[in-house]
C-alpha atoms as one frame of an Amber mdcrd trajectory, in Angstrom:
protein
   4.653   0.250  -8.712   5.002   0.096  -4.929   5.613   3.830  -4.730   2.570
   4.517  -6.905   0.343   2.350  -4.768   1.503   4.028  -1.544   1.352   7.553
  -2.883  -1.916   7.018  -4.696  -3.693   5.385  -1.790  -2.428   8.085   0.577
  -3.778  10.874  -1.602  -7.060   9.058  -2.197  -7.446   8.453   1.549  -6.839
  12.139   2.188  -9.688  12.977  -0.149 -12.012  10.366   1.348 -11.409  11.742
   4.819 -12.019  15.277   3.653  -8.398  16.231   4.360  -6.779  17.176   1.097
  -3.028  17.221   1.516  -2.717  20.795   0.347  -4.400  24.041   1.250  -4.329
  27.811   1.436  -6.539  30.476   2.885  -9.040  31.052   0.074 -11.542  28.577
  -1.384 -10.175  28.875  -4.936  -6.609  28.247  -3.858  -7.607  25.235  -1.776
  -9.450  23.740  -4.747  -6.583  24.451  -7.148  -4.029  22.960  -4.785  -6.241
  19.904  -4.445  -6.061  19.379  -8.201  -2.334  20.075  -8.382  -1.476  17.636
  -5.634  -3.696  14.930  -7.130  -1.929  15.387 -10.473   1.438  14.902  -8.758
   0.190  11.477  -7.626  -0.889  10.511 -11.149  -4.566  11.173 -10.504  -6.988
  13.095 -12.690  -9.471  15.411 -10.962 -12.305  17.018 -12.892 -15.620  18.734
 -12.113 -18.736  19.442 -14.103 -18.985  22.978 -12.697 -17.377  25.470 -10.325
 -19.363  28.459  -9.065 -19.132  31.091  -6.358 -22.118  31.521  -4.079 -21.330
  34.285  -1.605 -18.457  33.131   0.606 -18.515  29.626  -0.842 -16.989  27.969
  -3.884 -19.265  25.108  -4.936 -17.665  22.343  -6.980 -20.220  19.992  -8.498
 -19.679  16.568 -10.034 -16.120  16.205  -8.800 -14.485  13.035 -10.154 -11.133
  11.520  -9.324  -9.565   8.756 -11.417  -6.318   6.847 -11.223  -5.074   3.857
 -13.224  -1.842   1.931 -13.551  -0.810  -1.663 -14.284  -4.387  -2.775 -14.734
  -5.637  -1.378 -11.422  -8.057   1.527 -11.573  -9.836   3.615  -8.948 -12.707
   5.957  -9.797 -14.847   8.032  -7.499 -17.384  10.822  -7.885 -18.635  13.224
  -5.245 -21.781  15.138  -6.153 -20.772  18.319  -4.373 -17.781  19.739  -2.533
 -18.132  23.153  -0.875 -15.157  25.359   0.077 -16.374  28.105   2.423 -14.372
  31.179   3.402 -14.920  31.681   7.134 -13.707  35.263   7.000 -10.888  34.644
   9.489  -8.271  33.212   7.158  -9.658  29.665   7.352 -11.650  27.600   4.874
 -14.236  24.926   5.711 -14.548  21.945   3.366 -17.804  20.013   3.340 -19.021
  17.483   0.825 -21.904  15.206  -0.026 -22.944  12.895   2.787 -22.335   9.804
   0.638 -20.443   8.735  -2.483 -19.076   5.568  -4.088 -15.671   4.307  -5.139
 -15.287   1.867  -8.043 -12.151  -0.245  -8.086 -10.945  -2.737 -10.701  -8.137
  -5.152  -9.854  -6.416  -7.364 -12.473  -6.069 -11.148 -12.045  -3.142 -12.480
 -10.073   0.143 -12.620 -12.046   0.533 -15.811 -14.038  -3.190 -16.687 -13.951
  -4.622 -17.106 -17.442  -8.239 -16.784 -18.445  -9.417 -14.860 -15.393 -11.065
 -11.492 -15.802 -10.489  -8.496 -13.504 -12.334  -8.222 -10.199 -14.541  -5.155
  -9.713 -15.529  -3.734  -6.347 -17.938  -0.966  -5.436 -17.384   0.719  -2.075
 -19.871   3.130  -0.509 -18.725   5.875   1.862 -21.086   7.686   4.227 -19.858
  10.664   6.262 -22.769  12.961   7.172 -21.768  16.052   9.089 -18.053  15.859
   8.324 -16.295  19.243   8.342 -12.644  19.949   7.557 -11.281  23.347   8.583
  -8.186  24.489   6.684  -5.889  27.176   8.048  -2.364  28.501   7.644  -0.406
  29.386   4.535   0.868  27.591   1.460   4.089  26.722   3.287   2.458  25.788
   6.614  -0.995  24.303   6.293  -3.177  22.806   9.008  -6.380  20.771   8.791
  -8.823  19.913  11.559 -11.412  17.230  10.836 -14.538  16.322  12.764 -17.241
  13.805  11.862 -20.004  12.206  13.928 -19.452   8.946  12.043 -17.845   7.520
   8.912 -19.125   4.260   7.432 -17.412   2.341   4.628 -19.393  -0.491   3.012
 -18.498  -3.058   0.372 -21.523  -2.773  -1.901 -20.601  -5.339  -4.527 -17.822
  -7.573  -5.789 -17.861  -9.032  -9.287 -15.525 -10.984 -11.535 -14.385 -14.510
 -12.261 -12.348 -14.703  -9.060 -15.412 -13.639  -7.094 -18.127 -15.337  -9.131
 -18.972 -17.847  -6.427 -18.454 -15.424  -3.540 -21.185 -13.440  -1.848 -19.466
 -10.965   0.467 -20.602  -8.024   2.545 -18.359  -5.902   4.709 -18.900  -2.722
   6.684 -16.734  -0.607   8.975 -18.039   2.303  11.047 -15.967   4.825  12.980
 -17.819   6.968  15.507 -16.938  10.415  16.875 -14.012  10.954  14.547 -11.525
  13.792  14.994  -8.139  14.471  13.493  -5.462  17.010  12.672  -3.241  17.117
   9.607  -0.439  19.598   8.969   1.948  20.255   6.098   4.881  22.588   6.712
   8.359  23.454   5.482   9.891  24.251   2.103   8.876  22.423  -1.073  11.945
  20.146  -1.071  11.679  19.228   2.621   8.022  19.080   3.548   7.062  17.791
   6.979   3.679  16.052   7.215   2.128  15.288  10.588  -1.186  13.617  11.347
  -3.219  12.693  14.399  -6.432  10.682  14.205  -8.871   9.394  16.766 -12.211
   7.623  16.940 -14.306   6.881  19.989 -15.170   3.460  18.586 -14.746   1.320
  15.485 -17.050  -1.543  14.498 -16.363  -4.008  11.688 -18.599  -6.715  10.225
 -17.770  -9.223   7.484 -19.908 -11.989   5.966 -18.572 -14.212   3.176 -20.351
 -17.132   1.529 -18.208 -19.084  -0.915 -20.494 -21.308  -2.965 -17.639 -23.119
  -4.675 -15.979 -24.345  -1.472 -19.187 -24.342   0.575 -17.561 -22.105   3.165
 -19.342 -19.502   5.274 -17.393 -16.872   7.226 -18.735 -14.355   9.731 -16.472
 -11.926  11.552 -17.190  -9.050  13.912 -14.834  -6.739  15.757 -15.183  -3.649
  17.919 -12.410  -1.366  19.116 -12.714   1.475  21.629 -10.623   4.642  21.839
  -8.707   4.197  18.596  -5.803   6.590  18.127  -3.113   6.949  15.478  -0.407
   9.441  14.618   2.453   9.766  12.196   5.116  12.278  11.198   6.926  12.196
   7.866   9.918  14.362   6.910  10.262  14.314   3.133  13.792  15.746   3.030
  15.793  13.329   0.865  12.745  11.097   0.388  13.388  10.909  -3.379  16.454
   8.767  -2.619  14.600   6.374  -0.299  13.861   3.781  -2.979  17.457   3.519
  -4.229  19.635   4.500  -1.263  18.004   4.371   2.165  21.222   5.317   3.965
  21.678   8.526   1.954  17.989   9.404   2.348  18.285   9.130   6.132  21.482
  11.179   6.134  19.683  13.841   4.080  17.000  14.158   6.763  14.288  11.695
   5.760  12.396  10.277   8.705   9.175   8.538   9.561   7.513   8.002  12.921
   4.145   6.599  13.829   2.068   5.236  16.658  -1.176   3.345  17.148  -3.172
   2.837  20.315  -6.490   1.316  21.244  -8.651   0.563  24.205 -10.817  -2.514
  24.713 -11.224  -4.850  21.744 -13.705  -7.672  21.080 -13.315 -10.067  18.173
 -15.366 -13.042  16.972 -14.839 -15.319  13.967 -17.127 -18.168  12.857 -16.109
 -20.351   9.912 -18.199 -23.272   8.652 -16.868 -25.568   5.928 -16.927 -29.233
   4.968 -14.925 -30.202   8.058 -17.309 -28.471  10.480 -17.557 -25.206  12.420
 -14.544 -23.320  13.741 -14.934 -20.491  16.244 -12.440 -17.946  17.542 -13.207
 -15.233  20.098 -10.819 -12.742  21.633 -10.935  -9.844  24.052  -8.202  -7.417
  24.994  -7.991  -4.439  27.326  -5.366  -2.291  25.582  -2.903  -2.434  22.715
  -0.462  -0.245  20.872   2.528   0.077  18.587   5.250   2.689  17.988   7.628
   2.879  15.047  10.319   5.373  14.059  13.200   5.435  11.601  15.636   8.289
  11.020  19.359   9.012  10.990  19.500   8.273  14.741  18.271   4.727  14.201
  15.275   2.421  14.355  12.701   2.140  17.146   9.950  -0.487  17.231   7.663
  -1.168  20.187   4.479  -3.172  20.715   2.411  -3.630  23.864  -0.854  -5.197
  24.947  -2.690  -6.060  28.157  -5.485  -8.291  29.341  -5.870 -10.567  26.319
  -7.959 -13.754  26.250  -8.359 -15.989  23.175 -10.720 -18.969  22.887 -10.692
 -21.381  19.921 -12.660 -24.469  18.979 -12.911 -26.475  15.805 -12.355 -29.833
  14.101  -8.580 -29.304  13.783  -8.122 -28.415  17.466  -7.363 -31.525  19.588
  -9.420 -30.379  22.596 -13.039 -29.213  22.853 -11.928 -25.662  23.614  -8.481
 -24.068  23.620  -7.955 -20.979  25.780  -4.887 -18.769  25.913  -4.655 -15.742
  28.225  -1.923 -13.286  29.060  -1.795 -10.310  31.388   0.807  -8.327  29.488
   2.898  -8.614  26.357   5.558  -6.168  25.179   8.514  -6.027  22.809  10.997
  -3.253  22.215  13.891  -2.852  19.809  15.943   0.292  19.339  19.205   0.327
  17.436  21.364   2.484  15.167  21.257   2.038  11.398  24.123   4.234  10.195
  27.853   3.985  10.753  29.248   6.395  13.342  32.545   6.894  15.173  30.572
   7.388  18.387  29.034   4.809  20.686  25.288   4.438  20.161  22.688   2.998
  22.526  20.574  -0.064  21.756  17.791  -1.815  23.663  16.043  -5.160  23.345
  13.050  -6.239  25.410  10.761  -9.255  25.326   8.095  -9.369  28.026   5.275
 -11.912  28.417   3.553 -11.829  31.799   1.011 -14.292  33.220   0.639 -16.501
  30.145  -1.804 -19.337  30.785  -3.535 -22.047  28.766  -6.738 -23.967  29.403
  -6.804 -27.071  31.622  -7.571 -29.192  28.540  -4.077 -28.440  27.244  -2.524
 -29.106  30.644  -4.440 -32.378  30.687  -2.580 -33.535  27.578   0.801 -32.715
  29.160   0.118 -33.387  32.850  -2.941 -35.653  33.234  -2.156 -36.388  36.915
  -1.769 -32.712  37.901   1.768 -33.334  39.099   2.871 -29.828  38.086   1.576
 -26.473  39.294  -0.518 -24.987  36.501   0.485 -21.436  37.337   0.697 -18.783
  34.649   4.129 -18.468  33.022   6.241 -15.341  32.672   9.255 -14.611  30.466
  11.190 -11.319  30.605  14.430 -10.489  28.785  15.338  -6.822  29.237  18.710
  -5.652  27.896  20.466  -2.497  26.801  23.953  -1.550  25.719  26.169   0.397
  23.347  27.580  -0.406  19.932  29.740   1.314  17.319  28.638   0.641  13.744
  31.330   0.622  11.065  28.904   0.016   8.170  25.434   1.294   7.317  22.980
  -1.524   8.049  20.582  -0.188   5.392  23.233  -0.118   2.643  22.875  -3.422
   0.748  26.182  -3.104  -1.090  28.105  -2.287   2.084  26.543  -5.235   3.913
  27.316  -7.599   1.023  30.942  -6.427   0.958  31.363  -7.415   4.624  31.049
 -11.119   3.931  31.321 -12.876   7.297  32.689  -9.782   9.059  30.588  -7.939
  11.647  29.114  -4.535  10.690  30.295  -3.005  13.957  31.447  -3.513  17.522
  29.571  -4.213  20.736  31.037  -2.276  23.676  28.632  -2.762  26.590  25.711
  -5.021  27.473  23.478  -4.653  30.528  21.057  -7.440  31.401  18.602  -5.329
  33.335  16.214  -8.180  34.035  16.124 -11.870  33.224  13.110 -13.792  34.478
  11.460 -17.055  33.524   8.828 -18.794  35.630   6.872 -21.908  34.677   5.426
 -24.967  36.444   6.493 -23.788  39.893  10.134 -22.993  39.055  11.565 -19.509
  38.584  14.892 -18.310  37.197  15.921 -14.674  37.743  19.073 -12.770  36.943
  20.810  -9.475  36.170  24.279  -8.421  35.129  26.512  -6.159  33.049  29.443
  -6.622  30.660  31.990  -4.590  28.738  33.830  -5.866  25.653  37.411  -5.452
  24.434  37.156  -5.268  20.652  40.940  -5.381  20.278  40.991  -8.915  21.702
  39.325 -11.444  19.406  41.581 -14.366  20.363  40.813 -15.065  24.051  37.348
 -16.160  22.989  37.936 -16.773  19.261  35.969 -14.432  17.028  34.287 -12.685
  19.966  35.399  -9.463  21.705  36.749 -10.408  25.138  34.069  -9.671  27.802
  34.486  -8.407  31.334  31.602  -8.516  33.798  29.249 -10.858  35.582  25.741
 -12.284  35.552  24.050 -13.164  38.871  21.429 -15.920  38.650  18.973 -17.511
  41.085  16.875 -20.632  40.496  14.007 -21.499  42.840  12.076 -24.759  42.557
  14.385 -26.422  40.035  14.931 -29.691  41.924  11.235 -30.149  42.632  10.483
 -29.588  38.947  13.033 -32.238  37.929  11.505 -34.734  40.374   8.027 -34.142
  38.981   9.215 -34.489  35.397  10.714 -37.865  36.320   7.470 -38.986  38.013
   5.545 -38.017  34.894   7.878 -40.058  32.709   8.904 -37.073  30.626  12.591
 -37.571  31.547  14.502 -40.462  33.109  16.144 -40.496  36.527  19.541 -40.612
  34.808  18.640 -37.496  32.818  17.607 -35.703  36.021  20.810 -36.721  37.837
  22.902 -35.556  34.894  21.132 -32.210  34.967  21.730 -31.893  38.715  25.427
 -32.628  38.302  25.735 -30.028  35.574  23.892 -27.428  37.657  26.078 -28.169
  40.693  29.145 -27.166  38.674  27.733 -23.685  38.231  25.545 -23.150  41.305
  25.644 -22.905  45.104  22.840 -23.665  47.592  20.677 -20.648  48.373  18.748
 -19.467  51.425  15.920 -22.017  51.061  16.059 -25.818  50.507  15.254 -25.639
  46.760  17.156 -22.492  45.870  20.370 -22.250  43.864  22.471 -19.187  43.122
  25.258 -18.671  40.661  27.588 -15.902  39.569  28.965 -16.314  36.044  31.882
 -13.961  35.559  34.323 -13.009  32.827  37.545 -11.475  34.141  41.300 -11.647
  33.602  40.672 -13.236  30.185  38.922 -16.193  31.797  35.456 -17.529  32.596
  34.483 -18.199  36.224  31.476 -19.797  37.908  31.118 -18.896  41.588  34.790
 -17.972  41.706  36.015 -21.208  40.097  37.836 -20.740  36.804  36.368 -22.924
  34.060  38.212 -21.426  31.105
């Protein structure tokens, strides 16, 4: 079912965008390949007529239908024209507008409900897809001044009390789509971009007396993906073997400035959320070399108000946010790199929130920053994507860690800042010095600025007692030395000679 939904929606989307995932160099072959590929996805494609008119093949009344497990999708395009450009390429154009009818069954386990029916209108005046290449290596270039998708109607028991309208418009759309390689190892690559995207949603739920309005705009939208289908048939049953056979997937998403607004009115009152952001993006890849996942964003500001929020207006801002994870997935006799990054820079909240925590302004209300940036090497002894192999491990580790570098450690909040960096190696033959853990060798250098002042202010605010603060100071003094300034502490935590040292003093 999941595979059908993914494959079916992918093929349908290709058709909607005017980029059939198949092609050749003549109009008839492009049209035939369109039908063949749709059939491979369980879709039925028919037409009321096909006729040559000079260099063009005109397909009229083209319908596409797909149904499984109670869900059906039907669409009809009045006219699709395949034009031979005389240079080995074919242009595909189609009617400026068409509709898609979708029927969705009730949720599992719900009795008495009837299916929900939706009608979606698509408008794409001026869209042109240029097809080039050969059967084995096919390329598509798409351009459209604008594409608008509108929810025309929604009917059914689940939606009987709901009046909903939704519309999304993409402006200045351009994209490239290529299919290459042999039949059993196709490589599909896509790039897509839009100068702007605008989305509007209005929902009125008569049963719950709830009104929802949402708007969003995004500038400079970009997306790309690459899919290697070698071994993809095994992906559902044996991910490890599929990756070893050459299956891979990689994708990225990027955007420019974004504006978002949400207004919800219900029995409890109005709730409002607004957000702006300068940039954002995501990258994902998975293949035999491992997994990579990255997200990033800058210049984000969120404002919320509503009956469930304990202050008149809650504001959260951050200058930068980022996360990165890269790691191997398959067992290997060789050392493999990994990385892990969490980065939140200049995180701040509104003074109303500070007022609940610090009504006397005893603490600096500076923006907070947290950075954990690490990298290292591991040796996997089991495939992490093999469920049976992982289950057989029990409590045993799936591999060995050999090195760990703490490139940057930084945390600053309320006037205090902790920074650090270090590096370690691990002896995987020694699991007894530190029971169950490979014996480390290396050190971590730390510096704390403003810690004593922060403790004093927490005592004055009544958040901790004087005894708690003195206990914390005694504990810190065991691991730290005075620094260059009055409220600065430094510490070197070191593992060596099968022991643990703090500032040269052996603690274990």
